Tab-separated table of C-alpha atoms and ligand atoms in Angstrom:
chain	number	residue	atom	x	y	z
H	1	UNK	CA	95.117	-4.874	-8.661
H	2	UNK	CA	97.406	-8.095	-8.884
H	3	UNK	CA	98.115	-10.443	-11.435
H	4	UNK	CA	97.643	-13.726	-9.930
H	5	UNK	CA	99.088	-17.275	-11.102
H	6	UNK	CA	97.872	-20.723	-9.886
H	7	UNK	CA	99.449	-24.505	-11.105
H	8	UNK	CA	96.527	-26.581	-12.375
H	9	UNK	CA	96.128	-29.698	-10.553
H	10	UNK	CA	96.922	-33.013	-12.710
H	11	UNK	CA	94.143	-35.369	-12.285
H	12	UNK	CA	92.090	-37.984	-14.556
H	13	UNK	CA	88.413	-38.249	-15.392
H	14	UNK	CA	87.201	-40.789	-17.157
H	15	UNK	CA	90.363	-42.218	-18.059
H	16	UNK	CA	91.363	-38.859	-19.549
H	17	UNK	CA	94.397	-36.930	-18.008
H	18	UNK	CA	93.328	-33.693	-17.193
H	19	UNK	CA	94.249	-30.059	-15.752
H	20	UNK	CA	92.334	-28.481	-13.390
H	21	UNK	CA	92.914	-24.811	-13.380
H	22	UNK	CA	90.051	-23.940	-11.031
H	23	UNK	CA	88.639	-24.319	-8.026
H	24	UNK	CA	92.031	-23.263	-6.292
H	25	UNK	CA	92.226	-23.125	-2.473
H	26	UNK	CA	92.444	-19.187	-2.451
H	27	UNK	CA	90.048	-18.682	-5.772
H	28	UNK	CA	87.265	-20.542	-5.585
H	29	UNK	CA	85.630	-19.073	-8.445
H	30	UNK	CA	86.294	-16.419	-11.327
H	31	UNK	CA	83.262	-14.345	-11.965
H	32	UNK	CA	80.360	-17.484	-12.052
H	33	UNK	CA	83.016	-19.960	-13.633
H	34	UNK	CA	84.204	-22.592	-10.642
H	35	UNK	CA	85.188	-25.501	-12.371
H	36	UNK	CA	87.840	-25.439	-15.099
H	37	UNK	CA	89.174	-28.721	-16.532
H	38	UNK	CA	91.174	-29.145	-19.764
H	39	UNK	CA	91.236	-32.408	-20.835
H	40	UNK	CA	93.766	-34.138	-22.974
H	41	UNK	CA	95.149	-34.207	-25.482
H	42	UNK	CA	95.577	-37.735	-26.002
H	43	UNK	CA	96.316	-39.726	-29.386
H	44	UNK	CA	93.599	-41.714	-31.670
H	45	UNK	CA	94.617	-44.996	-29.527
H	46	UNK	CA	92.966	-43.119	-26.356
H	47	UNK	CA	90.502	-40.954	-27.932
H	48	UNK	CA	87.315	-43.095	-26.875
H	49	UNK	CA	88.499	-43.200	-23.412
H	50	UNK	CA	86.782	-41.095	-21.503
H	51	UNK	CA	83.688	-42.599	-20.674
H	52	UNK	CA	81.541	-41.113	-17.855
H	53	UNK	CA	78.198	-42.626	-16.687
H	54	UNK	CA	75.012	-41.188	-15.489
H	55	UNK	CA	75.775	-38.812	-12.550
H	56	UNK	CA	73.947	-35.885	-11.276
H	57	UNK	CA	74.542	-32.011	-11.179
H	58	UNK	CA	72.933	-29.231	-8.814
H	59	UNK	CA	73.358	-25.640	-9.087
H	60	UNK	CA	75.906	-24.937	-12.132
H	61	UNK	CA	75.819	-25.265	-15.992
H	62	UNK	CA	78.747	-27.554	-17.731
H	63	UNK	CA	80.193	-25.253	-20.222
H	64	UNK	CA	81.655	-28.087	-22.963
H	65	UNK	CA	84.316	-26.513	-25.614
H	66	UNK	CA	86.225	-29.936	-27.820
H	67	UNK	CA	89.618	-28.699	-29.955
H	68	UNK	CA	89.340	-32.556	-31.320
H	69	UNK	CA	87.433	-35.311	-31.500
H	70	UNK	CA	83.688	-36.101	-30.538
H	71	UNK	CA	81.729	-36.550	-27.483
H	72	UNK	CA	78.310	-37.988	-27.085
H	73	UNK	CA	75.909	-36.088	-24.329
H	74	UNK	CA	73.369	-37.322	-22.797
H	75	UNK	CA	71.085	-36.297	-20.189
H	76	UNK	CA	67.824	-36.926	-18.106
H	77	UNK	CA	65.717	-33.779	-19.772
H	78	UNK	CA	65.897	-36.104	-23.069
H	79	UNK	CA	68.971	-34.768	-24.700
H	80	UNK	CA	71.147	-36.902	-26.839
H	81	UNK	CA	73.934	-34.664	-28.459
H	82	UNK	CA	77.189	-35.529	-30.240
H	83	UNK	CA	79.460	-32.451	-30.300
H	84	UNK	CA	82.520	-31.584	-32.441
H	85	UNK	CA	85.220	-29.018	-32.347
H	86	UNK	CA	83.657	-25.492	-32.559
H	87	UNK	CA	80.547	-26.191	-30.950
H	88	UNK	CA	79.046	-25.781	-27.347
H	89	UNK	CA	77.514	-27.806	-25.221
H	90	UNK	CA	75.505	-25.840	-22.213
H	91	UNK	CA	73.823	-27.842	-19.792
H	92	UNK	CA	71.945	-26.028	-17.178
H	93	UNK	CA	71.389	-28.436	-13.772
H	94	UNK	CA	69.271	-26.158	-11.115
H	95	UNK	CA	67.922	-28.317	-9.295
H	96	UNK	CA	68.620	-31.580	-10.695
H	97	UNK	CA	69.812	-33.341	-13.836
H	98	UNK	CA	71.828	-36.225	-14.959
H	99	UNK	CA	73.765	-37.241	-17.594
H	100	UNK	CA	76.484	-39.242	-19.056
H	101	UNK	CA	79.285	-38.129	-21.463
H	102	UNK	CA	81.397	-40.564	-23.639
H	103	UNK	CA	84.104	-39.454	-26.020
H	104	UNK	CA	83.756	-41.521	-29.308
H	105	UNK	CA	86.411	-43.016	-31.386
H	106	UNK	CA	87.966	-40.295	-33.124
H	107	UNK	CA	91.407	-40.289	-35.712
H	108	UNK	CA	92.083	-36.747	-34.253
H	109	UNK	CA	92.320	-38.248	-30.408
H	110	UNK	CA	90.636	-36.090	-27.573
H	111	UNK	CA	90.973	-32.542	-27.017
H	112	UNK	CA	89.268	-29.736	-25.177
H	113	UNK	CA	87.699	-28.062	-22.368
H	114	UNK	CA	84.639	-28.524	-19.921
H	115	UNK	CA	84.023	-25.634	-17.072
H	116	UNK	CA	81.547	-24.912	-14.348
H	117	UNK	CA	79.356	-22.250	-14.069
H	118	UNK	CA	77.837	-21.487	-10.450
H	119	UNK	CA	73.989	-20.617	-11.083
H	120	UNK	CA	73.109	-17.467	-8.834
H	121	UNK	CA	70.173	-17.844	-6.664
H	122	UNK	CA	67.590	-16.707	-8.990
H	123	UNK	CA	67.974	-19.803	-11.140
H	124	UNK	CA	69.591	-22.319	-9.196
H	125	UNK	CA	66.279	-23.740	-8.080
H	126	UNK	CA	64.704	-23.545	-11.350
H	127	UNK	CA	64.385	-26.220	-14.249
H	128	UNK	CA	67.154	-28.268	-15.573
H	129	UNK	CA	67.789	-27.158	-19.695
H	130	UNK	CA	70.393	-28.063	-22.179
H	131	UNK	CA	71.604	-25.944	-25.841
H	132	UNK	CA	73.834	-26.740	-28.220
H	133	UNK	CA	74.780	-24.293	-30.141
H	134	UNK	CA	76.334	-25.644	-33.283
H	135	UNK	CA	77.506	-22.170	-34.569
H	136	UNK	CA	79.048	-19.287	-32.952
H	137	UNK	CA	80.153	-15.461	-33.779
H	138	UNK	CA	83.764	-15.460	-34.208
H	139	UNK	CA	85.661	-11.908	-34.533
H	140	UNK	CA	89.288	-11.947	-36.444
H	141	UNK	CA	92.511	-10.146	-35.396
H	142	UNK	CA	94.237	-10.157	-38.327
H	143	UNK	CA	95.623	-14.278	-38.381
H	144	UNK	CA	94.202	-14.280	-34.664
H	145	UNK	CA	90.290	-15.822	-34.275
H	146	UNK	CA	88.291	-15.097	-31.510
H	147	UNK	CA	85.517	-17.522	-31.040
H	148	UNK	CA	82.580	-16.149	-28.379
H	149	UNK	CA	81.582	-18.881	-26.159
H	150	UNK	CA	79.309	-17.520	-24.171
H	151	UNK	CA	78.750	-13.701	-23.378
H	152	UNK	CA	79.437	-10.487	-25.231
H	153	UNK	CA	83.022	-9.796	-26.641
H	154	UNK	CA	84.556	-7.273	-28.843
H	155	UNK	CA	80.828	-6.404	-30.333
H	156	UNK	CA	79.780	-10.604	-30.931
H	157	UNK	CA	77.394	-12.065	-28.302
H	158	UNK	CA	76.894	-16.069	-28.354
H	159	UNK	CA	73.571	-16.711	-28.093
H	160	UNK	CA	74.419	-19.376	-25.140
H	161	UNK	CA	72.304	-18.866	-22.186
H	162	UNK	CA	73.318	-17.088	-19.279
H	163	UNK	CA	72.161	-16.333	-15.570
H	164	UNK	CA	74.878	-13.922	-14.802
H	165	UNK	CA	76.968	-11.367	-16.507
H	166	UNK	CA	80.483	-13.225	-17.854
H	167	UNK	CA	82.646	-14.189	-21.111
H	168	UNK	CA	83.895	-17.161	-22.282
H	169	UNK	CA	85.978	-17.101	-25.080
H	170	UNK	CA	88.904	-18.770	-27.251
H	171	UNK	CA	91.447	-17.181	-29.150
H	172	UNK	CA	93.018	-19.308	-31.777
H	173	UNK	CA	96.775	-17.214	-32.178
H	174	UNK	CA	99.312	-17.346	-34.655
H	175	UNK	CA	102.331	-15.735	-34.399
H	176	UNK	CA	101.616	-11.478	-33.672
H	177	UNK	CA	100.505	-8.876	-31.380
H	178	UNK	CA	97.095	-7.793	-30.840
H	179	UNK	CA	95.229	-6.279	-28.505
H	180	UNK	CA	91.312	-7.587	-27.028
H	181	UNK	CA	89.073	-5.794	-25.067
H	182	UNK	CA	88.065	-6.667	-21.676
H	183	UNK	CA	85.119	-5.276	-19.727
H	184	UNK	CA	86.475	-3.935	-16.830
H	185	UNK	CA	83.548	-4.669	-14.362
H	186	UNK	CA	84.819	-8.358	-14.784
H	187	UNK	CA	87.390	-10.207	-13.229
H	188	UNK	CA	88.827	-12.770	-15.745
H	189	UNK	CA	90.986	-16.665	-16.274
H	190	UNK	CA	93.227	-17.114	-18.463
H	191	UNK	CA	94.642	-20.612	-19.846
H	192	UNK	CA	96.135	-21.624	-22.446
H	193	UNK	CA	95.335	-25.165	-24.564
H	194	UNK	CA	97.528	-25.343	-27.360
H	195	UNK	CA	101.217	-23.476	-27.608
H	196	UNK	CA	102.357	-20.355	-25.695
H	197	UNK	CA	101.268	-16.575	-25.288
H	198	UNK	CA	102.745	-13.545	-23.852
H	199	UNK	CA	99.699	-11.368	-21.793
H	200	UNK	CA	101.138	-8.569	-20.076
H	201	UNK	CA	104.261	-9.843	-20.004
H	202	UNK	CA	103.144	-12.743	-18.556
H	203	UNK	CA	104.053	-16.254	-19.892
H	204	UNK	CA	100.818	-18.507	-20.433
H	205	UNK	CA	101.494	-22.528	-21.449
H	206	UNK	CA	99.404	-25.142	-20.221
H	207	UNK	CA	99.028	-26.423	-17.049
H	208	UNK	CA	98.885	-22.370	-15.609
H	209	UNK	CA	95.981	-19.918	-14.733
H	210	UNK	CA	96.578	-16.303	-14.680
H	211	UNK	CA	94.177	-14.284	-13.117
H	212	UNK	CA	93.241	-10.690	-13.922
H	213	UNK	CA	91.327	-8.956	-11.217
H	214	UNK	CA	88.520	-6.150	-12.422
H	215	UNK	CA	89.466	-2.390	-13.737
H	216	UNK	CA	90.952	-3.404	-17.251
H	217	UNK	CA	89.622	-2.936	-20.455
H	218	UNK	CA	92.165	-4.899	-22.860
H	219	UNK	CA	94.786	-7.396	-22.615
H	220	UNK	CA	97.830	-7.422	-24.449
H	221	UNK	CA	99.452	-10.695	-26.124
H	222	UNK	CA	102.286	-11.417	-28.255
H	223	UNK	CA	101.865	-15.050	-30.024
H	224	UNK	CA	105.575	-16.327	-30.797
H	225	UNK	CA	104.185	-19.688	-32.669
H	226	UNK	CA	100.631	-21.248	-32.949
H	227	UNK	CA	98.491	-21.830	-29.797
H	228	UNK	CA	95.465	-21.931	-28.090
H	229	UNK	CA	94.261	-19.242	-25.416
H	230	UNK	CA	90.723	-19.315	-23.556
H	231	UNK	CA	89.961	-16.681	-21.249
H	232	UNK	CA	86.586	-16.716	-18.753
H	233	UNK	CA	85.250	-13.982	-16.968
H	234	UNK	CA	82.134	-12.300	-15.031
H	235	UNK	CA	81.087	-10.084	-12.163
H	236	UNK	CA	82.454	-11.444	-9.012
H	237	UNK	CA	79.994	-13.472	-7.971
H	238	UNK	CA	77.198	-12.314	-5.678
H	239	UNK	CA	78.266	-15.386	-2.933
H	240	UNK	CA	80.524	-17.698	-1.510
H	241	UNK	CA	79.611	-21.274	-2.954
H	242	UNK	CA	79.737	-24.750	-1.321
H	243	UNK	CA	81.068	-26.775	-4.047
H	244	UNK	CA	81.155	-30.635	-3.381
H	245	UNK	CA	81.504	-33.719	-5.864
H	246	UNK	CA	78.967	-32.925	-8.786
H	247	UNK	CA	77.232	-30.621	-6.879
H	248	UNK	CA	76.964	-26.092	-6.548
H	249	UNK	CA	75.185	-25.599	-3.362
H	250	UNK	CA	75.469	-22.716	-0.764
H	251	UNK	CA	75.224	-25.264	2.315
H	252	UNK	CA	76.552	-28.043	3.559
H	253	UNK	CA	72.868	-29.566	4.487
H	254	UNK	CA	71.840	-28.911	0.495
H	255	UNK	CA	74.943	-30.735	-0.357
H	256	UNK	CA	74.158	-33.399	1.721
H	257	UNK	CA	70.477	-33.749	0.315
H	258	UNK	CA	71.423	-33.772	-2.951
H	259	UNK	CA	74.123	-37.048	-2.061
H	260	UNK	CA	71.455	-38.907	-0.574
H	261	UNK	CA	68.728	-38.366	-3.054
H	262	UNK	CA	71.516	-39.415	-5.746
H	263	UNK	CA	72.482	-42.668	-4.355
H	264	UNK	CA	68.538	-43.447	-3.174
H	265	UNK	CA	67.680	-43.511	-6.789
H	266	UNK	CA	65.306	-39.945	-6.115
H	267	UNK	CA	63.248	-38.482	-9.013
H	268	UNK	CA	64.816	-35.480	-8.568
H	269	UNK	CA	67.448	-36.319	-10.874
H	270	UNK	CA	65.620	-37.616	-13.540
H	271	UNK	CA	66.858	-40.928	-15.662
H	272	UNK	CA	69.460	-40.797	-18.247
H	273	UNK	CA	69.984	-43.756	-21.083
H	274	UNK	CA	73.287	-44.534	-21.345
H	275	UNK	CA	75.066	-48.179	-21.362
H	276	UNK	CA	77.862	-46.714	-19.532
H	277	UNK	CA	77.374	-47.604	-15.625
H	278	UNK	CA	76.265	-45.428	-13.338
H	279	UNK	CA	77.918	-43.432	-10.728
H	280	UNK	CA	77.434	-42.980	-6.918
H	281	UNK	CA	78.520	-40.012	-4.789
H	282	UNK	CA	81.081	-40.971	-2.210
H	283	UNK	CA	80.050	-40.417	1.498
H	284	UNK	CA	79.764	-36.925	2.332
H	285	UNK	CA	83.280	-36.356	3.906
H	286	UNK	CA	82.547	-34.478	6.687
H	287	UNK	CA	79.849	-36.605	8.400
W	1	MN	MN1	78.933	-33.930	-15.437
């Protein structure tokens, strides 16, 4: 039962700088979650840069958390959703949707978090949905706030959809010591946004995932200043995924599909209006 730590990569998207705590090389996923990026932050001169135009998702939900500003969704089953700090975005793609996301002018610049969810095999063929949910249970540690993303913690369930058992969730610290409870059927990520945390001993800033495998049932952390902590977690998953571009698949030849039908302008993907261009898929790499 080892504690492991992984270096998010530094990339952009959008014109936002990112880190991208998951997928790593030897963790692919953690519980359903695959995809982990934490986006900015960036100042009100940058805020309205990231600006991403129609592309298409397979397989997974985009889990979308902001800590500032505003980003306008939208997406081929007819959404069209501005979301603030404190709500969630859930977009559900099985097996096809589109949509474009562009962060708006804000005086509190660009902050926050979008991950991936891997959709097991009963749903990942099945329709493409969206939520927002524009209010959420939030349990309080003393000066600590837990807010429940997604999943069942400490009592609170978010009533955000999900296909297999996990938690998302984000603690909002000020200086203390407290204690949360983990199930311990789940393995569980750890990152923090904002500030620094002890957990276990463990130092967690930015730019590092900790990983906590299953057979706990709390965590410890000691908060020396204001921060921001998000921790994600599930059964270990019931496969291995093939994760390529925009796309949660389980083969190569699905991947593959789904790229063609994407830049052959298939139905399968529906049609999203957004004045922000379009995106193809690069060529499948290993063709
Ligand atoms: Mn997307």
């Amino acid at each position: 039962m080892t504690v492991e730590r992984y270096e998010s990569t530094t990339t952009s998207v959008g014109g936002l700088p990112v880190r991208r705590a998951l997928p790593k090389r030897d963790r692919r996923t953690v519980g359903p979650w695959c995809f982990v990026d934490h986006f900015g932050p960036v100042s009100e001169a940058q805020s309205n840069q990231m600006q991403v135009g129609p592309h298409p998702h397979i397989g997974l939900q985009t889990v979308t958390w902001l800590i500032e500003g505003e980003v306008l969704h939208t997406d081929s089953v007819g959404s069209e959703q501005m979301i603030r700090p404190g709500q969630l975005n859930l977009m559900t793609a099985g097996r096809g949707i589109s949509h474009a996301e562009s962060a708006q002018y804000s005086a509190d610049g660009s902050h926050g978090v979008q991950f991936w969810v891997a959709q097991p095999e009963s749903t990942r063929h099945g329709d493409p949905a969206f939520e927002h949910h524009s209010e959420l249970p939030v349990v309080e540690y003393g000066d600590t706030l837990a807010h429940v993303l997604v999943g069942s913690f400490a009592g609170e369930t978010s009533p955000a959809r999900t296909d297999w058992p996990m938690v998302g969730v984000e603690l909002v610290v000020n200086a203390g010591t407290f204690e949360v409870p983990l199930n311990p059927e789940f393995e569980h990520g750890l990152i923090a946004t904002a500030g620094g945390i002890t957990v276990e001993e463990i130092d967690v800033t930015p730019g590092l995932m900790t990983y906590f495998p299953e057979g706990r049932s709390s965590l410890r952390f000691v908060a020396h200043q204001p921060g921001r902590v998000l921790f994600f977690g599930g059964q270990p998953f019931e496969s291995k995924i093939k994760m390529w571009w925009n796309f949660v698949a389980r083969t190569s030849e699905e991947i593959e599909e789904a790229q063609q039908q994407w830049n052959s302008g298939s139905d399968r993907f529906g049609e999203v209006h957004s004045d922000i261009p379009l995106i193809a898929a690069p060529p499948v790499p290993w063709l």
